[in-house]
Short mmCIF file of C-alpha atoms in Angstrom, two decimals:
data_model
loop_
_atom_site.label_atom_id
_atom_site.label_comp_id
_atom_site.label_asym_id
_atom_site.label_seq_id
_atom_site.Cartn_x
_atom_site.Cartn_y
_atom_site.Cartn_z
CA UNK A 1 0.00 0.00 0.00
CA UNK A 2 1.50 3.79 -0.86
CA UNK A 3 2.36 5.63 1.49
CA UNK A 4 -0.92 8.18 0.45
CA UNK A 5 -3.15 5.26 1.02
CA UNK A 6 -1.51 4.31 4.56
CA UNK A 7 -1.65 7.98 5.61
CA UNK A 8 -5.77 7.90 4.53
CA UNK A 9 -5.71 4.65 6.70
CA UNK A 10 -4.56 5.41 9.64
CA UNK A 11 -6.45 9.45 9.35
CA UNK A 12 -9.57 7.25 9.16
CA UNK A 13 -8.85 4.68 11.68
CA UNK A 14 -7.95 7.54 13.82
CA UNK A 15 -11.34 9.17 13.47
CA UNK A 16 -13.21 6.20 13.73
CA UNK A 17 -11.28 5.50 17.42
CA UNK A 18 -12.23 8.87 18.27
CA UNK A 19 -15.94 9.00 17.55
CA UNK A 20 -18.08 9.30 21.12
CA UNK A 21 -21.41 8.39 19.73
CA UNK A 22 -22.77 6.27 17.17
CA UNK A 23 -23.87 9.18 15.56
CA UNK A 24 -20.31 10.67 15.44
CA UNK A 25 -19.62 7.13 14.04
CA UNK A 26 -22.07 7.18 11.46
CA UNK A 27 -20.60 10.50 9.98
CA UNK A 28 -17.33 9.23 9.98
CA UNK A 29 -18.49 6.09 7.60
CA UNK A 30 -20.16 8.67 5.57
CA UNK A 31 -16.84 10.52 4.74
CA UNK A 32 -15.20 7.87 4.40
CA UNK A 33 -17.28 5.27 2.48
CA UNK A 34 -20.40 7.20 1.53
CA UNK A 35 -21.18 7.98 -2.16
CA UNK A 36 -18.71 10.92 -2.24
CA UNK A 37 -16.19 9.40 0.70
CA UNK A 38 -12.39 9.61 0.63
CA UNK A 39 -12.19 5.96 -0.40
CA UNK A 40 -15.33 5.79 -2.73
CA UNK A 41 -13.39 8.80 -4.90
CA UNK A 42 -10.43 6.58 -4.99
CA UNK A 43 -11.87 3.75 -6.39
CA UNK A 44 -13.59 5.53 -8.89
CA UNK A 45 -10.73 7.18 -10.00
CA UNK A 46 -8.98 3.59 -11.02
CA UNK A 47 -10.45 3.96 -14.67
CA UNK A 48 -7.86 7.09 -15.23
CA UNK A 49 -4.94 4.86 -13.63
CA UNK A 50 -2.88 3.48 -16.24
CA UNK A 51 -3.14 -0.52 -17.04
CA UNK A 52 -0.55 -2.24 -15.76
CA UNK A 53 -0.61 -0.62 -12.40
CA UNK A 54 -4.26 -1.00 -11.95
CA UNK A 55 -4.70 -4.45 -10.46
CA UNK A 56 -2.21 -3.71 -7.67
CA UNK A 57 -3.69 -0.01 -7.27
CA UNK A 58 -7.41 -1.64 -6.95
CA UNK A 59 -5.97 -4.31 -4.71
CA UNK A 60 -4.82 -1.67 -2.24
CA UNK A 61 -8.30 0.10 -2.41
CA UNK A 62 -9.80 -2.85 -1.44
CA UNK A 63 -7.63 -3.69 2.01
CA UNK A 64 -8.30 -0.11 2.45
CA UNK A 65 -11.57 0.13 2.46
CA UNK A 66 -12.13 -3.39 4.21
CA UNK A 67 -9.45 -2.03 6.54
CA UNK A 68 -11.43 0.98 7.64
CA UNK A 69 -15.24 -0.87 7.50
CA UNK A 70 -13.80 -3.40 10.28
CA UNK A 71 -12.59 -0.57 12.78
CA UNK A 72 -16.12 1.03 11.98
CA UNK A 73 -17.66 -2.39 13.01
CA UNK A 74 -15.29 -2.99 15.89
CA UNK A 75 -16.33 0.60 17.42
CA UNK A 76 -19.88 0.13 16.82
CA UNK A 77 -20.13 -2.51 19.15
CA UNK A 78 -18.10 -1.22 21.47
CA UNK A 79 -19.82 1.92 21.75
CA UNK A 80 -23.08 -0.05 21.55
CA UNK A 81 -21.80 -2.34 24.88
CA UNK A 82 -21.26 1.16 26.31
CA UNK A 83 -24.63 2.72 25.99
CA UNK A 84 -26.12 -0.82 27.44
CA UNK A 85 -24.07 -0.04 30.26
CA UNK A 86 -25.32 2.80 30.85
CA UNK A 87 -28.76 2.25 30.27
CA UNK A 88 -28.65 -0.90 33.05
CA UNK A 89 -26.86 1.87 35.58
CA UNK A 90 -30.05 4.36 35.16
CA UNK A 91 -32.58 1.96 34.79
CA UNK A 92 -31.18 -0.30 37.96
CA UNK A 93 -33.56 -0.80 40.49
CA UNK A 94 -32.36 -0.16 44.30
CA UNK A 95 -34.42 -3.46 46.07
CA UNK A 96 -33.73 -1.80 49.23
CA UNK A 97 -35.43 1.16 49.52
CA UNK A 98 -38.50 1.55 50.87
CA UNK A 99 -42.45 0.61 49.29
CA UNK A 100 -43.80 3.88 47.76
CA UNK A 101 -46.20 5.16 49.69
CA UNK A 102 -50.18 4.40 48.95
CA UNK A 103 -51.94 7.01 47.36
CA UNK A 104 -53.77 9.60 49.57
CA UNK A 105 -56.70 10.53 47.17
CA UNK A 106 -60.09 9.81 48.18
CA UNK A 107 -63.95 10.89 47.10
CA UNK A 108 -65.66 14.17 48.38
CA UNK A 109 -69.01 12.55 50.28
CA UNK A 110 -71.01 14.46 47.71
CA UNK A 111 -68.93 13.08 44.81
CA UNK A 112 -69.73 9.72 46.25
CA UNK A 113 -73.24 9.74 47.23
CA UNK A 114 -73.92 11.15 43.31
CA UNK A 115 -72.28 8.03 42.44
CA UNK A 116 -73.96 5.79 44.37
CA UNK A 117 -77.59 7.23 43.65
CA UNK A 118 -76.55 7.32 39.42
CA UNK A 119 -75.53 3.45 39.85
CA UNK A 120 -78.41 2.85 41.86
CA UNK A 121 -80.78 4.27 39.32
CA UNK A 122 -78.81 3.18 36.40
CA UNK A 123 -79.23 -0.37 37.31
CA UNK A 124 -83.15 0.40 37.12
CA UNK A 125 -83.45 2.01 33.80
CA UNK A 126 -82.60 5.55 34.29
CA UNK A 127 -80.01 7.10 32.19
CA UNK A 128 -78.01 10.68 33.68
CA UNK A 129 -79.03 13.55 32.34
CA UNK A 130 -78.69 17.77 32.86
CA UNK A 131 -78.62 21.18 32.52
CA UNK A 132 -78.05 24.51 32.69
CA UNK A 133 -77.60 26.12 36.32
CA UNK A 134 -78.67 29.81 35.02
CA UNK A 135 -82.45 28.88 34.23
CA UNK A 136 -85.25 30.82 32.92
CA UNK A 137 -88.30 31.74 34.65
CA UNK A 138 -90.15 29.57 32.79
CA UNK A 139 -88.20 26.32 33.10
CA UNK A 140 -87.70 27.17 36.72
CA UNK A 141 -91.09 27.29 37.65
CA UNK A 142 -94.13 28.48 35.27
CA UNK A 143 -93.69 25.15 33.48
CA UNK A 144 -93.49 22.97 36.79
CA UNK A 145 -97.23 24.50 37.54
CA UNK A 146 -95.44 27.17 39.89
CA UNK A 147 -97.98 30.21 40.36
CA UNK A 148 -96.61 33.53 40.12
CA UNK A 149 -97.84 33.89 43.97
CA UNK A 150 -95.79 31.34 45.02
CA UNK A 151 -93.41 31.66 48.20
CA UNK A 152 -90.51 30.35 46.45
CA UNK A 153 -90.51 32.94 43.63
CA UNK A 154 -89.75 35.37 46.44
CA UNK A 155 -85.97 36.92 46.26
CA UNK A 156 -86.31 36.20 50.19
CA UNK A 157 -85.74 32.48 48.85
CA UNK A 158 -84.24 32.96 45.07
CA UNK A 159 -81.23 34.07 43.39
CA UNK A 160 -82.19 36.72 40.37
CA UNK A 161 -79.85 37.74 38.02
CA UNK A 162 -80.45 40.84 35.61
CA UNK A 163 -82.62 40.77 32.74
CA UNK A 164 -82.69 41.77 29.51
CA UNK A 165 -85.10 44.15 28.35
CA UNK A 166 -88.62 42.80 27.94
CA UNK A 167 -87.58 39.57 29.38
CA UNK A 168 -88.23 37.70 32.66
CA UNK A 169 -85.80 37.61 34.86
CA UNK A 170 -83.32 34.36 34.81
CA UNK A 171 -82.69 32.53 37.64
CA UNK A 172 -80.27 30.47 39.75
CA UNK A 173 -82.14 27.27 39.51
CA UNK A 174 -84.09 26.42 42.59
CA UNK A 175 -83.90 22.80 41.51
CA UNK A 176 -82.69 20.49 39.66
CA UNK A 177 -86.93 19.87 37.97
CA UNK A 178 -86.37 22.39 35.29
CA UNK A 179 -83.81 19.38 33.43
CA UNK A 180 -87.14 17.10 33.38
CA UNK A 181 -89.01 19.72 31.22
CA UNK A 182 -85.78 20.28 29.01
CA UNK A 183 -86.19 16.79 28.53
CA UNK A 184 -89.62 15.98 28.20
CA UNK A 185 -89.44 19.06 25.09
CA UNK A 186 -86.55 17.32 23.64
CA UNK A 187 -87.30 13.34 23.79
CA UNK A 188 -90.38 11.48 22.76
CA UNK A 189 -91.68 9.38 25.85
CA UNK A 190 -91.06 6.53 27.10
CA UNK A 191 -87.83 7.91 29.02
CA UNK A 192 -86.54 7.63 32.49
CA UNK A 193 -84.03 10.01 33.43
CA UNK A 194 -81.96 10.69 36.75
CA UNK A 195 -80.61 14.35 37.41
CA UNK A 196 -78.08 15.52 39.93
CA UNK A 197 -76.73 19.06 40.20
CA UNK A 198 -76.15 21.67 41.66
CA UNK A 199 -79.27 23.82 42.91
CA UNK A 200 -78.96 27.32 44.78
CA UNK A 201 -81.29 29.07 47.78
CA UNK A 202 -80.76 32.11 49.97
CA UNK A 203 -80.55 30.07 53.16
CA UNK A 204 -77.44 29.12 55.20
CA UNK A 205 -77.07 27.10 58.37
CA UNK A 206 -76.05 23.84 59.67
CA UNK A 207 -78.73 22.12 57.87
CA UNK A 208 -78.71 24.45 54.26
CA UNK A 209 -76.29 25.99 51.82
CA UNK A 210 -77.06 28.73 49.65
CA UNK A 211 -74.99 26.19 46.92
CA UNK A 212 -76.20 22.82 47.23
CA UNK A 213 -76.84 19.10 45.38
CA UNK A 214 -80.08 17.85 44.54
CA UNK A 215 -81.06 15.21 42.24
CA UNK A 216 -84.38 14.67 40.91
CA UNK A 217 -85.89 11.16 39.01
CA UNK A 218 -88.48 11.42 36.61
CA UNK A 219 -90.38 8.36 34.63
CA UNK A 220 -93.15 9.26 31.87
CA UNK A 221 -95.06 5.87 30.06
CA UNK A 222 -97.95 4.53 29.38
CA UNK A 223 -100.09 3.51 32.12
CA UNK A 224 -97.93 4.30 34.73
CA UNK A 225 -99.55 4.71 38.07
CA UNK A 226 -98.03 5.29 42.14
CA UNK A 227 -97.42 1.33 42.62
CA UNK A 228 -94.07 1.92 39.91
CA UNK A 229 -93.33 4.77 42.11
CA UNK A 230 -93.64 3.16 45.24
CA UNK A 231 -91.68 0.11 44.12
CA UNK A 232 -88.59 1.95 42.64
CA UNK A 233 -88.09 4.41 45.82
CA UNK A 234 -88.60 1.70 48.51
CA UNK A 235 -85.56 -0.18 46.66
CA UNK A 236 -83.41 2.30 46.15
CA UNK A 237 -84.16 3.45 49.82
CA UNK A 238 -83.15 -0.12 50.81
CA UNK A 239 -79.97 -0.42 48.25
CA UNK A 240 -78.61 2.95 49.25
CA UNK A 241 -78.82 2.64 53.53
CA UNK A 242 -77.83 -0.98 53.01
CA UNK A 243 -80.63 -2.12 54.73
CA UNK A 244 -82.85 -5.30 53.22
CA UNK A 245 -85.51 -4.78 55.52
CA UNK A 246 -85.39 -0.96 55.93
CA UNK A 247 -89.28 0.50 56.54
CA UNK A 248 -90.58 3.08 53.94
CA UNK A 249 -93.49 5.25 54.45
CA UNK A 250 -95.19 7.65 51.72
CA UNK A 251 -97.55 10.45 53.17
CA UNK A 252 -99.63 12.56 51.65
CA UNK A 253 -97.87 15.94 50.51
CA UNK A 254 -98.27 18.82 48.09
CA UNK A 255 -96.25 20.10 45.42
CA UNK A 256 -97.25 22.28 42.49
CA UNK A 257 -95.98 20.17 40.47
CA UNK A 258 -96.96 16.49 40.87
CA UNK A 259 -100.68 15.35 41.79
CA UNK A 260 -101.09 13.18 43.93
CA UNK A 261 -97.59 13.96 45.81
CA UNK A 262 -96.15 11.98 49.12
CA UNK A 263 -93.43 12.49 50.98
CA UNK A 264 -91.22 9.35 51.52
CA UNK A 265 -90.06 8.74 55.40
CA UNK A 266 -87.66 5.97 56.37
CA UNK A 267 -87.74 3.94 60.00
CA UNK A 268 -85.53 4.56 62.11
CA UNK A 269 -84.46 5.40 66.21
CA UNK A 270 -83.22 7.35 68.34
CA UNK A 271 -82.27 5.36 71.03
CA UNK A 272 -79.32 6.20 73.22
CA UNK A 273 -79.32 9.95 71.88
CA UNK A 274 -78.19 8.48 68.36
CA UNK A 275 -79.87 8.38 64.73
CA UNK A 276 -79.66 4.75 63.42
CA UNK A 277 -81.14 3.80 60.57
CA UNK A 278 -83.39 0.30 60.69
CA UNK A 279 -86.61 -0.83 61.63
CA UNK A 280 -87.44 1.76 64.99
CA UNK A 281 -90.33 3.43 66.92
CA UNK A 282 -89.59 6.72 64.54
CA UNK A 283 -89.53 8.00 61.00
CA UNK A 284 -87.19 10.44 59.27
CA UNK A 285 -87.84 12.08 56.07
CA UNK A 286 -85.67 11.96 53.23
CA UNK A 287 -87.64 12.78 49.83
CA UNK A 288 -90.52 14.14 48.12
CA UNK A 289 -92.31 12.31 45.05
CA UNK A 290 -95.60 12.56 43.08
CA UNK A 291 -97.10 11.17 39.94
CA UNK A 292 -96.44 13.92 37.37
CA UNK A 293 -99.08 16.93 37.35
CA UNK A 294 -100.76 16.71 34.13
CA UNK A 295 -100.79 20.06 33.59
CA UNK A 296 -96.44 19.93 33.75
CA UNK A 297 -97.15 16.85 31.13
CA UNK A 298 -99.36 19.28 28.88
CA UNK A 299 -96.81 21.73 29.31
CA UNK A 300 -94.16 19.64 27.51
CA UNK A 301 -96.81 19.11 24.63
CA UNK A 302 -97.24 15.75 25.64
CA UNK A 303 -100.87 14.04 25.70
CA UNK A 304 -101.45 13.82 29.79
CA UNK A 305 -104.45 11.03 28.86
CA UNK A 306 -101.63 8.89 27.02
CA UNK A 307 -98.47 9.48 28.97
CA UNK A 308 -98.24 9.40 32.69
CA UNK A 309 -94.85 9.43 34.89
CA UNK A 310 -93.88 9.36 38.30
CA UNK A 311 -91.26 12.15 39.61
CA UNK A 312 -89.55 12.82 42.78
CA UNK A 313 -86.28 14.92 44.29
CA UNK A 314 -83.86 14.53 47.40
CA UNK A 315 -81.08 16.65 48.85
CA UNK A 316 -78.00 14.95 48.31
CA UNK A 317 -76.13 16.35 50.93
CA UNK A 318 -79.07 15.72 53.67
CA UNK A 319 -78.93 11.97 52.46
CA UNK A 320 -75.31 11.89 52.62
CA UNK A 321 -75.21 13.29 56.15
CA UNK A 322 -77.83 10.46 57.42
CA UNK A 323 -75.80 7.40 55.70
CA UNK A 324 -72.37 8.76 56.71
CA UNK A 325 -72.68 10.42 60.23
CA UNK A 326 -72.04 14.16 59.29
CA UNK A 327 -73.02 16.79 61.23
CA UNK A 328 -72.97 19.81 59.78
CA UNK A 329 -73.79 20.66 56.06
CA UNK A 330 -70.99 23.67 56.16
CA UNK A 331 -67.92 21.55 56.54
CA UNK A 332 -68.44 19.97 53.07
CA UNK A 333 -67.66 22.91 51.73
CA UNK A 334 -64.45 24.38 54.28
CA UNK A 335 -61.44 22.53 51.91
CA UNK A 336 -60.41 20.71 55.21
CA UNK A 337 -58.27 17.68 54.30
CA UNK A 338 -58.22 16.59 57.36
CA UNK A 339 -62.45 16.23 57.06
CA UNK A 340 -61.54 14.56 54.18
CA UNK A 341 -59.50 12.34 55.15
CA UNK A 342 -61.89 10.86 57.75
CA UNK A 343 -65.22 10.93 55.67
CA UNK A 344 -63.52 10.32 52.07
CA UNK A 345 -64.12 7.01 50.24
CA UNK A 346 -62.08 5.14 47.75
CA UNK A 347 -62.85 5.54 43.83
CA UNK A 348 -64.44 2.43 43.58
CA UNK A 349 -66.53 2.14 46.71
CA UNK A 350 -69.78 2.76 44.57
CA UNK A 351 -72.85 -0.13 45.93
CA UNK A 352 -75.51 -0.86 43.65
CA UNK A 353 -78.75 -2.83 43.63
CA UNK A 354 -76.50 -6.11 41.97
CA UNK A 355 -73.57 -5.55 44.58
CA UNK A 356 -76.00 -5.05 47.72
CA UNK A 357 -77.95 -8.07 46.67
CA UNK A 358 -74.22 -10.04 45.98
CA UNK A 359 -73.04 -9.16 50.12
#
């Protein structure tokens, strides 16, 4: 080999040694055996090198360039054994430290109780469904039979908000009733629909919230009548307290919007200064219900002598302070962690109608 060849050798060899990367390696194979590398050029150039010293010069192109793709080789798996090593050092796992720690998230009661009543429901036939907090009057309450003369149209009891010009005022819904006439408009009957949200009332004290959670349930069919109603509160009643045997009363009740209307009282006693739910000498409300008012059924343009329904509504925080022992509707709201901590449930500690039956 000349002594121009040898010099190109050991330049290259030299640069192949030095590369720190495999992508410092990969440009050095370019330059020196791509399409327009230092080699390749040679060995194209053997047509302009006379005859007789052509074999010998071609020869000597060849060791070079095997030569120089061997170190390339010999590096690339040298560097390759190198960035394994590393790799194993940062992904190596230390067996003696300690267990990470469990994580500390947990349900808000009201989160939970929403999912319990939904699954509850759900299991019966009722899909979720909702709406719009900021309500107009007539969703609120002229459509729900509500007379103008009502008590709860007072601002003594409802938020207002500004109206436009020639326009009722809007409202901060009252309830969570207007999403059953949003839906009775919007759906052709049969339908069964559960609705939790968030409902708002100028009151505040242990026992109310000016914010607060209601959900309502509403059922419209054919030749539905209060035996349907009866049945589906009195098991989910049951399902959500966890009781089989839990007593359920329904007494005669008015509201505007469902005719004839009962309110729904559970058994329980007070024995020893302490609420427990079960069979007792004493009741404790918990809901209201009613077979739809056919007038709230006209309203929605339905027929009221073809469809019927059944409808009723319960606080969800009042339900949620019965089941889990809570005594005051204000600290659900005070961002206490510590509260949390104590009355907070696990993501998937939701009963249901098939789990309660399953225990």
């Amino acid at each position: 080999m000349s002594d121009e060849l040898t010099a190109l050798r050991d330049e290259l060899e030299g640069a192949v040694l030095a590369a720190g990367s495999l992508e410092a390696l990969e440009d050095v194979r370019v330059r020196a055996l791509g399409r327009r590398g230092a080699v390749t050029e040679l060995m194209k150039s053997l047509g302009k090198v006379a005859p007789e010293e052509r074999r010998e010069r071609g020869q000597a192109l060849n060791r070079l360039k095997q030569a120089v793709s061997d170190a390339i080789d010999a590096r690339k798996a040298a560097l390759a054994d190198v960035e394994l090593e590393r790799r194993l050092a940062a992904e190596r796992i230390d067996i003696t430290l300690p267990v990470r720690p469990a994580p500390e998230g947990s349900l808000h009661p009201i989160s939970q109780t929403i999912d319990e009543i939904t699954q509850i429901f759900g299991e019966m036939g009722f899909r979720w469904a909702e709406g719009p907090d900021i309500e107009d009057d007539w969703y609120n309450f002229t459509a729900l039979n509500i007379p103008p003369e009502h008590p709860a149209r007072q601002e003594m009891d409802t938020f207002y908000l500004a109206a436009e010009e020639g326009r009722a005022r809007p409202v901060l819904r009252t309830h969570t009733s207007p999403v059953q006439i949003r839906t009775m408009l919007s759906e052709p009957p049969p339908l069964r629909v559960i609705v939790p949200g968030r409902t708002y009332r100028s009151d505040h004290d242990a026992t109310h919230s000016p914010m607060f959670h209601q959900v309502e349930g509403l059922a419209i069919g054919r030749s539905i009548h209060m035996g349907h109603l009866k049945g589906c509160l009195i098991a989910f009643c049951r399902a959500f307290f966890g009781v089989a045997d839990l007593p359920v009363r329904f007494r005669p009740s008015h509201f505007p919007f469902t005719e004839p209307s009962a309110e729904v009282d559970i058994g329980c006693t007070r024995e020893g200064g302490q609420l427990r739910i079960g069979a007792g000498g004493d009741w404790l409300e918990i809901l209201g219900s009613g077979m739809v008012h056919p007038k709230v059924i006209a309203n929605c343009g339905l027929d009221p002598e073809e469809w019927q329904g059944f409808a009723f509504g319960m606080g969800i925080e009042r339900i949620a302070m019965l089941k889990y022992g809570i005594p005051d509707l204000r600290t659900m709201y005070d961002s206490d962690l510590r509260w949390l901590r104590h009355y907070g449930f696990r993501p998937l500690d939701i009963p249901g109608l098939i789990a309660e039956a399953a225990e």
